[in-house]
PDB file of C-alpha atoms in Angstrom:
ATOM      1  CA  GLN E  23     -44.120  46.325  52.275  1.00 84.00           C
ATOM      2  CA  LEU E  24     -43.782  47.946  49.057  1.00 86.00           C
ATOM      3  CA  MET E  25     -47.772  48.234  49.066  1.00 88.00           C
ATOM      4  CA  SER E  26     -47.360  49.722  52.350  1.00 88.00           C
ATOM      5  CA  ASP E  27     -44.933  51.876  51.555  1.00 89.00           C
ATOM      6  CA  PRO E  28     -46.330  55.712  51.271  1.00 89.00           C
ATOM      7  CA  ASP E  29     -42.722  56.573  48.773  1.00 88.00           C
ATOM      8  CA  ILE E  30     -44.129  54.789  46.200  1.00 89.00           C
ATOM      9  CA  TRP E  31     -46.883  57.000  45.871  1.00 88.00           C
ATOM     10  CA  LEU E  32     -44.739  60.483  46.261  1.00 83.00           C
ATOM     11  CA  CYS E  33     -43.666  59.627  42.818  1.00 82.00           C
ATOM     12  CA  HIS E  34     -45.314  61.345  40.110  1.00 79.00           C
ATOM     13  CA  GLN E  35     -43.357  59.453  37.479  1.00 79.00           C
ATOM     14  CA  CYS E  36     -41.844  62.304  35.708  1.00 79.00           C
ATOM     15  CA  GLY E  37     -39.471  59.728  34.296  1.00 79.00           C
ATOM     16  CA  ASP E  38     -36.119  61.602  35.687  1.00 82.00           C
ATOM     17  CA  CYS E  39     -34.794  58.470  37.155  1.00 85.00           C
ATOM     18  CA  THR E  40     -35.498  56.102  34.403  1.00 83.00           C
ATOM     19  CA  THR E  41     -33.958  59.085  31.711  1.00 82.00           C
ATOM     20  CA  THR E  42     -30.639  58.755  34.180  1.00 84.00           C
ATOM     21  CA  CYS E  43     -30.170  55.857  35.376  1.00 86.00           C
ATOM     22  CA  PRO E  44     -26.945  54.159  34.467  1.00 87.00           C
ATOM     23  CA  ARG E  45     -28.163  50.754  33.736  1.00 87.00           C
ATOM     24  CA  ASP E  46     -30.978  51.574  31.967  1.00 82.00           C
ATOM     25  CA  VAL E  47     -33.871  49.384  34.569  1.00 83.00           C
ATOM     26  CA  LYS E  48     -36.553  51.678  34.081  1.00 84.00           C
ATOM     27  CA  PRO E  49     -37.278  52.165  37.644  1.00 87.00           C
ATOM     28  CA  GLY E  50     -40.440  54.696  37.153  1.00 85.00           C
ATOM     29  CA  ASP E  51     -42.203  51.576  35.170  1.00 86.00           C
ATOM     30  CA  VAL E  52     -41.208  49.435  38.494  1.00 88.00           C
ATOM     31  CA  LEU E  53     -42.937  52.441  40.857  1.00 89.00           C
ATOM     32  CA  ALA E  54     -46.023  52.676  38.059  1.00 88.00           C
ATOM     33  CA  ALA E  55     -46.160  48.042  38.124  1.00 89.00           C
ATOM     34  CA  VAL E  56     -46.559  48.513  42.287  1.00 92.00           C
ATOM     35  CA  ARG E  57     -48.633  51.621  42.078  1.00 91.00           C
ATOM     36  CA  GLN E  58     -50.853  49.674  40.351  1.00 90.00           C
ATOM     37  CA  ILE E  59     -50.299  45.714  41.848  1.00 92.00           C
ATOM     38  CA  THR E  60     -51.418  48.215  45.029  1.00 92.00           C
ATOM     39  CA  TRP E  61     -55.111  49.296  43.787  1.00 91.00           C
ATOM     40  CA  MET E  62     -55.804  46.048  42.269  1.00 91.00           C
ATOM     41  CA  ASN E  63     -55.075  44.929  46.050  1.00 92.00           C
ATOM     42  CA  PHE E  64     -57.235  46.960  47.671  1.00 92.00           C
ATOM     43  CA  SER E  65     -60.063  48.427  45.051  1.00 91.00           C
ATOM     44  CA  ARG E  66     -63.762  46.448  45.658  1.00 89.00           C
ATOM     45  CA  PRO E  67     -64.572  44.234  43.196  1.00 91.00           C
ATOM     46  CA  ARG E  68     -61.148  43.599  42.895  1.00 90.00           C
ATOM     47  CA  PHE E  69     -62.291  41.211  39.062  1.00 92.00           C
ATOM     48  CA  LEU E  70     -63.313  44.936  38.112  1.00 93.00           C
ATOM     49  CA  ALA E  71     -59.685  46.861  38.575  1.00 92.00           C
ATOM     50  CA  ASN E  72     -58.009  43.075  36.769  1.00 92.00           C
ATOM     51  CA  TRP E  73     -60.633  44.226  34.024  1.00 93.00           C
ATOM     52  CA  LEU E  74     -59.401  47.969  34.160  1.00 92.00           C
ATOM     53  CA  SER E  75     -55.821  46.149  33.305  1.00 90.00           C
ATOM     54  CA  SER E  76     -55.737  44.029  30.424  1.00 92.00           C
ATOM     55  CA  PRO E  77     -57.233  45.186  27.057  1.00 93.00           C
ATOM     56  CA  LYS E  78     -58.934  41.483  27.095  1.00 95.00           C
ATOM     57  CA  TYR E  79     -61.671  42.906  28.460  1.00 95.00           C
ATOM     58  CA  LEU E  80     -62.353  46.212  26.885  1.00 95.00           C
ATOM     59  CA  PRO E  81     -65.604  44.578  25.155  1.00 95.00           C
ATOM     60  CA  LEU E  82     -66.579  44.063  28.673  1.00 95.00           C
ATOM     61  CA  ILE E  83     -65.673  47.616  30.318  1.00 95.00           C
ATOM     62  CA  ILE E  84     -68.133  49.515  27.695  1.00 95.00           C
ATOM     63  CA  LEU E  85     -70.455  46.376  27.661  1.00 96.00           C
ATOM     64  CA  LEU E  86     -71.086  46.755  31.025  1.00 95.00           C
ATOM     65  CA  PRO E  87     -71.816  50.495  31.175  1.00 94.00           C
ATOM     66  CA  ALA E  88     -73.954  50.812  28.303  1.00 96.00           C
ATOM     67  CA  LEU E  89     -76.290  48.019  29.116  1.00 96.00           C
ATOM     68  CA  ILE E  90     -76.854  49.699  32.807  1.00 95.00           C
ATOM     69  CA  ILE E  91     -77.437  52.856  30.962  1.00 95.00           C
ATOM     70  CA  ALA E  92     -80.251  51.462  28.178  1.00 96.00           C
ATOM     71  CA  GLY E  93     -81.944  49.770  31.161  1.00 96.00           C
ATOM     72  CA  ILE E  94     -82.043  52.900  33.421  1.00 95.00           C
ATOM     73  CA  ILE E  95     -83.380  54.669  30.345  1.00 95.00           C
ATOM     74  CA  SER E  96     -85.687  51.689  29.579  1.00 95.00           C
ATOM     75  CA  LEU E  97     -87.143  52.209  33.029  1.00 95.00           C
ATOM     76  CA  ALA E  98     -87.432  55.692  32.492  1.00 93.00           C
ATOM     77  CA  GLY E  99     -89.771  54.320  29.502  1.00 93.00           C
ATOM     78  CA  THR E 100     -87.603  56.924  26.694  1.00 93.00           C
ATOM     79  CA  PHE E 101     -85.734  54.411  25.210  1.00 89.00           C
ATOM     80  CA  THR E 102     -86.694  56.104  22.142  1.00 91.00           C
ATOM     81  CA  ILE E 103     -85.539  58.936  19.808  1.00 92.00           C
ATOM     82  CA  PRO E 104     -87.797  61.955  20.022  1.00 92.00           C
ATOM     83  CA  GLU E 105     -88.820  63.776  17.719  1.00 90.00           C
ATOM     84  CA  GLY E 106     -88.634  67.783  17.211  1.00 91.00           C
ATOM     85  CA  PRO E 107     -85.888  69.617  18.489  1.00 92.00           C
ATOM     86  CA  VAL E 108     -82.991  68.148  20.349  1.00 93.00           C
ATOM     87  CA  ASN E 109     -83.525  67.752  24.061  1.00 92.00           C
ATOM     88  CA  TYR E 110     -81.485  65.351  25.694  1.00 93.00           C
ATOM     89  CA  SER E 111     -84.025  65.136  29.186  1.00 92.00           C
ATOM     90  CA  GLU E 112     -86.913  64.031  26.520  1.00 93.00           C
ATOM     91  CA  PHE E 113     -84.435  60.347  26.025  1.00 95.00           C
ATOM     92  CA  PHE E 114     -82.494  60.610  29.296  1.00 94.00           C
ATOM     93  CA  PRO E 115     -84.804  62.499  31.458  1.00 93.00           C
ATOM     94  CA  HIS E 116     -82.828  64.559  34.375  1.00 89.00           C
ATOM     95  CA  GLY E 117     -84.697  63.350  36.744  1.00 89.00           C
ATOM     96  CA  TRP E 118     -83.573  59.596  35.930  1.00 92.00           C
ATOM     97  CA  LEU E 119     -80.195  60.250  34.963  1.00 92.00           C
ATOM     98  CA  ASN E 120     -78.993  62.930  38.263  1.00 88.00           C
ATOM     99  CA  GLY E 121     -80.875  60.129  40.536  1.00 90.00           C
ATOM    100  CA  SER E 122     -79.249  57.072  38.857  1.00 91.00           C
ATOM    101  CA  PHE E 123     -75.665  58.395  38.851  1.00 90.00           C
ATOM    102  CA  SER E 124     -75.784  59.799  42.598  1.00 89.00           C
ATOM    103  CA  VAL E 125     -77.284  56.176  43.701  1.00 91.00           C
ATOM    104  CA  LEU E 126     -74.152  54.310  41.925  1.00 90.00           C
ATOM    105  CA  VAL E 127     -71.460  57.089  42.648  1.00 90.00           C
ATOM    106  CA  LEU E 128     -72.631  56.747  46.124  1.00 92.00           C
ATOM    107  CA  LEU E 129     -72.824  52.871  45.850  1.00 92.00           C
ATOM    108  CA  MET E 130     -69.258  52.462  44.423  1.00 91.00           C
ATOM    109  CA  ILE E 131     -67.931  55.054  47.378  1.00 92.00           C
ATOM    110  CA  VAL E 132     -69.470  52.667  50.120  1.00 93.00           C
ATOM    111  CA  ILE E 133     -68.355  49.713  48.192  1.00 92.00           C
ATOM    112  CA  ASN E 134     -64.430  51.081  48.056  1.00 92.00           C
ATOM    113  CA  TRP E 135     -64.142  52.585  51.175  1.00 93.00           C
ATOM    114  CA  PHE E 136     -63.234  49.763  52.737  1.00 91.00           C
ATOM    115  CA  GLY E 137     -60.462  48.765  50.570  1.00 91.00           C
ATOM    116  CA  ILE E 138     -59.371  51.884  50.589  1.00 91.00           C
ATOM    117  CA  ARG E 139     -60.089  52.197  54.740  1.00 91.00           C
ATOM    118  CA  LYS E 140     -57.508  49.052  54.811  1.00 92.00           C
ATOM    119  CA  PHE E 141     -54.704  50.579  52.705  1.00 92.00           C
ATOM    120  CA  SER E 142     -54.422  53.527  54.953  1.00 90.00           C
ATOM    121  CA  LYS E 143     -54.388  51.513  58.007  1.00 89.00           C
ATOM    122  CA  ASN E 144     -51.331  49.293  56.357  1.00 88.00           C
ATOM    123  CA  LEU E 145     -49.160  52.603  55.476  1.00 88.00           C
ATOM    124  CA  THR E 146     -46.051  52.524  57.446  1.00 83.00           C
ATOM    125  CA  SER E 147     -45.446  55.137  59.082  1.00 71.00           C
ATOM    126  CA  HIS E 148     -41.845  56.828  58.698  1.00 61.00           C
ATOM    127  CA  GLU E 149     -40.795  58.590  62.099  1.00 58.00           C
ATOM    128  CA  GLY E 150     -38.913  62.223  61.513  1.00 56.00           C
ATOM    129  CA  ARG E 151     -41.332  63.293  58.738  1.00 59.00           C
ATOM    130  CA  GLU E 152     -43.787  66.533  59.205  1.00 60.00           C
ATOM    131  CA  GLN E 153     -47.027  65.380  58.727  1.00 60.00           C
ATOM    132  CA  THR E 154     -48.392  67.331  55.349  1.00 62.00           C
ATOM    133  CA  GLY E 155     -51.753  68.609  56.682  1.00 68.00           C
ATOM    134  CA  PHE E 156     -54.879  69.068  54.511  1.00 72.00           C
ATOM    135  CA  ILE E 157     -53.964  72.440  53.640  1.00 77.00           C
ATOM    136  CA  LYS E 158     -51.090  71.639  52.187  1.00 76.00           C
ATOM    137  CA  ALA E 159     -51.830  68.003  50.534  1.00 74.00           C
ATOM    138  CA  LEU E 160     -54.343  69.943  49.218  1.00 75.00           C
ATOM    139  CA  LYS E 161     -52.081  73.054  46.955  1.00 76.00           C
ATOM    140  CA  GLU E 162     -49.428  70.218  46.466  1.00 75.00           C
ATOM    141  CA  ILE E 163     -52.292  68.412  44.510  1.00 74.00           C
ATOM    142  CA  LEU E 164     -53.853  71.198  42.620  1.00 74.00           C
ATOM    143  CA  LEU E 165     -50.583  73.045  41.418  1.00 75.00           C
ATOM    144  CA  HIS E 166     -48.176  69.927  41.678  1.00 74.00           C
ATOM    145  CA  SER E 167     -45.087  71.020  43.389  1.00 74.00           C
ATOM    146  CA  ARG E 168     -42.962  68.175  43.493  1.00 74.00           C
ATOM    147  CA  PHE E 169     -43.786  67.607  39.910  1.00 76.00           C
ATOM    148  CA  GLY E 170     -42.078  70.926  39.561  1.00 74.00           C
ATOM    149  CA  LYS E 171     -39.114  69.470  40.872  1.00 77.00           C
ATOM    150  CA  CYS E 172     -37.847  67.434  38.037  1.00 78.00           C
ATOM    151  CA  ASP E 173     -35.928  68.539  35.542  1.00 76.00           C
ATOM    152  CA  GLN E 174     -35.494  65.813  32.893  1.00 68.00           C
ATOM    153  CA  ASN E 175     -39.152  66.090  31.730  1.00 67.00           C
ATOM    154  CA  LYS E 176     -40.679  69.292  32.926  1.00 69.00           C
ATOM    155  CA  SER E 177     -43.119  68.995  30.123  1.00 70.00           C
ATOM    156  CA  ARG E 178     -44.998  66.670  31.708  1.00 80.00           C
ATOM    157  CA  MET E 179     -46.113  68.812  34.512  1.00 83.00           C
ATOM    158  CA  LEU E 180     -47.639  71.743  32.689  1.00 86.00           C
ATOM    159  CA  ALA E 181     -49.494  68.343  30.588  1.00 88.00           C
ATOM    160  CA  HIS E 182     -50.831  67.228  34.354  1.00 87.00           C
ATOM    161  CA  LEU E 183     -52.087  70.083  34.813  1.00 88.00           C
ATOM    162  CA  LEU E 184     -53.756  70.637  31.653  1.00 92.00           C
ATOM    163  CA  VAL E 185     -56.092  67.520  32.829  1.00 92.00           C
ATOM    164  CA  PHE E 186     -55.900  67.721  36.003  1.00 89.00           C
ATOM    165  CA  GLY E 187     -57.309  71.042  35.586  1.00 91.00           C
ATOM    166  CA  GLY E 188     -59.394  71.059  32.762  1.00 92.00           C
ATOM    167  CA  PHE E 189     -61.320  67.824  34.976  1.00 91.00           C
ATOM    168  CA  ALA E 190     -61.699  69.018  38.062  1.00 90.00           C
ATOM    169  CA  LEU E 191     -63.099  72.507  36.157  1.00 92.00           C
ATOM    170  CA  LEU E 192     -65.640  69.863  34.392  1.00 91.00           C
ATOM    171  CA  LEU E 193     -66.722  68.624  37.546  1.00 89.00           C
ATOM    172  CA  LEU E 194     -67.976  72.063  38.864  1.00 92.00           C
ATOM    173  CA  VAL E 195     -69.265  72.577  35.789  1.00 90.00           C
ATOM    174  CA  THR E 196     -71.265  69.442  36.197  1.00 88.00           C
ATOM    175  CA  ALA E 197     -72.487  70.571  39.503  1.00 87.00           C
ATOM    176  CA  PHE E 198     -73.603  73.699  38.340  1.00 89.00           C
ATOM    177  CA  ALA E 199     -75.976  72.176  35.820  1.00 85.00           C
ATOM    178  CA  ILE E 200     -76.907  69.317  38.085  1.00 84.00           C
ATOM    179  CA  LEU E 201     -78.274  72.865  40.404  1.00 85.00           C
ATOM    180  CA  ALA E 202     -79.113  74.414  37.329  1.00 83.00           C
ATOM    181  CA  VAL E 203     -81.849  71.300  36.480  1.00 80.00           C
ATOM    182  CA  VAL E 204     -82.851  71.448  40.266  1.00 80.00           C
ATOM    183  CA  ILE E 205     -83.820  75.559  39.895  1.00 80.00           C
ATOM    184  CA  LYS E 206     -85.715  75.140  36.351  1.00 77.00           C
ATOM    185  CA  GLN E 207     -82.272  77.086  34.891  1.00 76.00           C
ATOM    186  CA  TYR E 208     -81.611  74.979  32.395  1.00 79.00           C
ATOM    187  CA  PRO E 209     -79.959  74.199  29.517  1.00 79.00           C
ATOM    188  CA  MET E 210     -78.047  76.884  29.585  1.00 82.00           C
ATOM    189  CA  ASP E 211     -77.145  79.389  26.380  1.00 85.00           C
ATOM    190  CA  PHE E 212     -73.879  78.548  24.090  1.00 84.00           C
ATOM    191  CA  TRP E 213     -72.368  81.722  26.053  1.00 88.00           C
ATOM    192  CA  HIS E 214     -73.714  80.986  29.424  1.00 88.00           C
ATOM    193  CA  PRO E 215     -70.646  81.320  31.865  1.00 90.00           C
ATOM    194  CA  VAL E 216     -70.843  78.159  33.133  1.00 89.00           C
ATOM    195  CA  LYS E 217     -71.089  76.772  29.791  1.00 89.00           C
ATOM    196  CA  VAL E 218     -68.050  78.772  28.378  1.00 92.00           C
ATOM    197  CA  ILE E 219     -65.604  77.362  31.065  1.00 93.00           C
ATOM    198  CA  GLY E 220     -67.096  73.899  30.651  1.00 92.00           C
ATOM    199  CA  ASN E 221     -65.872  74.431  27.205  1.00 93.00           C
ATOM    200  CA  LEU E 222     -62.668  76.179  27.931  1.00 94.00           C
ATOM    201  CA  ALA E 223     -61.933  73.351  30.412  1.00 94.00           C
ATOM    202  CA  GLY E 224     -62.434  70.558  27.746  1.00 93.00           C
ATOM    203  CA  ALA E 225     -60.358  72.436  25.261  1.00 94.00           C
ATOM    204  CA  ALA E 226     -57.327  72.489  28.228  1.00 94.00           C
ATOM    205  CA  MET E 227     -57.697  68.871  29.192  1.00 95.00           C
ATOM    206  CA  MET E 228     -57.578  67.444  25.528  1.00 95.00           C
ATOM    207  CA  VAL E 229     -54.653  69.602  24.669  1.00 95.00           C
ATOM    208  CA  GLY E 230     -52.901  67.973  27.875  1.00 94.00           C
ATOM    209  CA  LEU E 231     -53.777  64.514  27.057  1.00 94.00           C
ATOM    210  CA  ILE E 232     -52.483  64.708  23.421  1.00 94.00           C
ATOM    211  CA  MET E 233     -49.207  66.368  25.081  1.00 91.00           C
ATOM    212  CA  MET E 234     -49.085  63.354  26.966  1.00 88.00           C
ATOM    213  CA  ALA E 235     -49.479  60.722  24.073  1.00 89.00           C
ATOM    214  CA  VAL E 236     -46.555  62.664  21.965  1.00 88.00           C
ATOM    215  CA  ASN E 237     -44.367  62.529  25.184  1.00 81.00           C
ATOM    216  CA  ARG E 238     -45.220  58.870  25.183  1.00 79.00           C
ATOM    217  CA  PHE E 239     -44.171  58.257  21.117  1.00 81.00           C
ATOM    218  CA  ARG E 240     -41.587  60.743  21.787  1.00 78.00           C
ATOM    219  CA  ASP E 241     -39.037  59.654  24.674  1.00 70.00           C
ATOM    220  CA  LYS E 242     -40.040  55.791  24.983  1.00 63.00           C
ATOM    221  CA  LYS E 243     -36.920  55.681  27.163  1.00 61.00           C
ATOM    222  CA  SER E 244     -38.521  57.369  30.694  1.00 54.00           C
ATOM    223  CA  GLN E 245     -42.427  57.357  29.157  1.00 58.00           C
ATOM    224  CA  THR E 246     -44.078  54.120  30.959  1.00 61.00           C
ATOM    225  CA  ARG E 247     -46.130  53.012  27.892  1.00 66.00           C
ATOM    226  CA  GLN E 248     -48.626  50.312  30.421  1.00 80.00           C
ATOM    227  CA  TYR E 249     -52.415  49.643  28.468  1.00 87.00           C
ATOM    228  CA  SER E 250     -53.675  51.339  31.989  1.00 86.00           C
ATOM    229  CA  ASP E 251     -51.826  54.687  31.174  1.00 86.00           C
ATOM    230  CA  TRP E 252     -53.497  54.466  27.711  1.00 90.00           C
ATOM    231  CA  PHE E 253     -56.759  53.494  28.821  1.00 91.00           C
ATOM    232  CA  PHE E 254     -56.747  56.618  30.915  1.00 89.00           C
ATOM    233  CA  ILE E 255     -55.211  59.208  28.389  1.00 91.00           C
ATOM    234  CA  VAL E 256     -57.746  57.738  25.142  1.00 93.00           C
ATOM    235  CA  SER E 257     -60.486  57.522  27.788  1.00 93.00           C
ATOM    236  CA  MET E 258     -60.109  61.155  29.316  1.00 93.00           C
ATOM    237  CA  PHE E 259     -59.409  62.345  25.416  1.00 95.00           C
ATOM    238  CA  LEU E 260     -62.994  60.626  24.005  1.00 95.00           C
ATOM    239  CA  LEU E 261     -64.805  61.675  27.113  1.00 93.00           C
ATOM    240  CA  ALA E 262     -63.859  65.616  26.615  1.00 94.00           C
ATOM    241  CA  LEU E 263     -64.357  65.146  22.901  1.00 95.00           C
ATOM    242  CA  SER E 264     -67.585  63.839  23.014  1.00 95.00           C
ATOM    243  CA  GLY E 265     -69.030  66.204  25.264  1.00 93.00           C
ATOM    244  CA  ILE E 266     -68.105  68.731  23.264  1.00 93.00           C
ATOM    245  CA  LEU E 267     -69.737  67.178  20.218  1.00 95.00           C
ATOM    246  CA  VAL E 268     -72.900  66.165  22.128  1.00 95.00           C
ATOM    247  CA  GLU E 269     -73.106  70.552  22.693  1.00 93.00           C
ATOM    248  CA  ALA E 270     -72.521  71.338  19.087  1.00 94.00           C
ATOM    249  CA  ALA E 271     -75.048  68.583  18.080  1.00 95.00           C
ATOM    250  CA  ARG E 272     -77.383  69.988  20.520  1.00 92.00           C
ATOM    251  CA  PHE E 273     -77.213  73.235  18.917  1.00 91.00           C
ATOM    252  CA  GLY E 274     -76.918  72.143  15.156  1.00 93.00           C
ATOM    253  CA  GLU E 275     -80.061  69.598  15.888  1.00 93.00           C
ATOM    254  CA  TRP E 276     -77.703  66.961  14.541  1.00 94.00           C
ATOM    255  CA  PRO E 277     -79.821  63.780  13.393  1.00 92.00           C
ATOM    256  CA  ILE E 278     -77.297  61.717  15.793  1.00 95.00           C
ATOM    257  CA  ALA E 279     -77.280  64.015  18.500  1.00 95.00           C
ATOM    258  CA  TYR E 280     -79.025  60.738  21.169  1.00 96.00           C
ATOM    259  CA  HIS E 281     -76.570  58.264  19.685  1.00 96.00           C
ATOM    260  CA  LEU E 282     -73.351  60.904  20.665  1.00 96.00           C
ATOM    261  CA  TYR E 283     -75.537  61.011  23.902  1.00 96.00           C
ATOM    262  CA  PHE E 284     -75.608  57.707  24.982  1.00 96.00           C
ATOM    263  CA  ILE E 285     -71.791  57.280  23.824  1.00 96.00           C
ATOM    264  CA  HIS E 286     -70.526  60.499  26.109  1.00 96.00           C
ATOM    265  CA  LEU E 287     -72.875  58.888  28.982  1.00 95.00           C
ATOM    266  CA  VAL E 288     -70.948  55.378  28.753  1.00 95.00           C
ATOM    267  CA  LEU E 289     -67.537  57.015  28.657  1.00 94.00           C
ATOM    268  CA  VAL E 290     -68.852  59.615  31.627  1.00 92.00           C
ATOM    269  CA  TRP E 291     -69.016  55.975  33.456  1.00 90.00           C
ATOM    270  CA  GLN E 292     -65.520  54.978  32.359  1.00 88.00           C
ATOM    271  CA  ILE E 293     -63.849  57.575  34.554  1.00 89.00           C
ATOM    272  CA  ILE E 294     -66.181  58.391  37.209  1.00 89.00           C
ATOM    273  CA  PHE E 295     -67.476  54.838  38.251  1.00 90.00           C
ATOM    274  CA  TYR E 296     -64.314  53.427  36.986  1.00 92.00           C
ATOM    275  CA  LEU E 297     -62.150  55.331  39.082  1.00 90.00           C
ATOM    276  CA  PRO E 298     -61.170  52.881  42.188  1.00 91.00           C
ATOM    277  CA  TYR E 299     -60.249  50.601  39.320  1.00 92.00           C
ATOM    278  CA  SER E 300     -58.239  52.550  37.132  1.00 90.00           C
ATOM    279  CA  LYS E 301     -54.996  54.546  37.165  1.00 86.00           C
ATOM    280  CA  PHE E 302     -56.679  57.558  37.848  1.00 86.00           C
ATOM    281  CA  SER E 303     -57.363  55.950  42.156  1.00 89.00           C
ATOM    282  CA  HIS E 304     -53.416  57.444  42.243  1.00 86.00           C
ATOM    283  CA  MET E 305     -55.664  60.456  43.113  1.00 84.00           C
ATOM    284  CA  ILE E 306     -57.737  58.981  46.418  1.00 88.00           C
ATOM    285  CA  TYR E 307     -54.138  57.094  46.937  1.00 90.00           C
ATOM    286  CA  ARG E 308     -52.120  59.686  46.681  1.00 86.00           C
ATOM    287  CA  LEU E 309     -53.942  62.121  48.783  1.00 83.00           C
ATOM    288  CA  ILE E 310     -54.536  59.641  51.836  1.00 87.00           C
ATOM    289  CA  VAL E 311     -50.476  59.674  51.750  1.00 86.00           C
ATOM    290  CA  LEU E 312     -50.313  63.365  51.566  1.00 81.00           C
ATOM    291  CA  LEU E 313     -52.116  63.143  54.542  1.00 80.00           C
ATOM    292  CA  LYS E 314     -50.819  60.501  56.650  1.00 76.00           C
ATOM    293  CA  THR E 315     -46.856  61.269  56.037  1.00 69.00           C
TER     294      THR E 315
END
């Protein structure tokens, strides 16, 4: 019944309920646990959701993408450290990179479509509730307007906006970079507008993630400290940090540039391909709920 109730996804876990709870039962943590049980139940294959929910599987979580990426680079015949100026396309050709990752993303979407569709069908409807609609739902997600109604922990809204906005901008920058490769306008120089936007987005995301971590250490009562939360925060922070280091390594001709690039690709996998199996999946489920309620 709880997994079919849309209300559990309308909670932004701002911590107000836990802060003001007279019995100190941490209702925010309860809702977070129900949401985790839900995405673990509907994600496919389910064992990946189990892996993402327990620290004992962390080595496998890292090893799986590392082996697959290494295998793709080996098939491309470029699994060696190139000589001369740093050029990541000589290590992982853009055609192989964009093609293989696009296929894997599509495969992930197709596999999880059935579980997400089942979740959507199982949602219970609340009579008399006005449906949100696509535009209103998109506005809610972009502006975090419901989050703004929280009273006790308003700083959490800014942190989430920085992380969400930064990540959304990085996705747009990545899409532009793929297009630039196709039209032979890549790599871009440091002061290219898209490059500047990407750097600012990465910095904003890192600031937001630091704020999230500080909030969790500072307010242990109202902030959940589950492993899935920390996996999300640390993975996102390392993704942004490694992206900045990879860029600096290219312009600075660092000897470890290609090693950093490989690590960055593994971190990209941890965010993008593990999305349906981690806390990051709440973006999908919350959007579905907003559209249907």
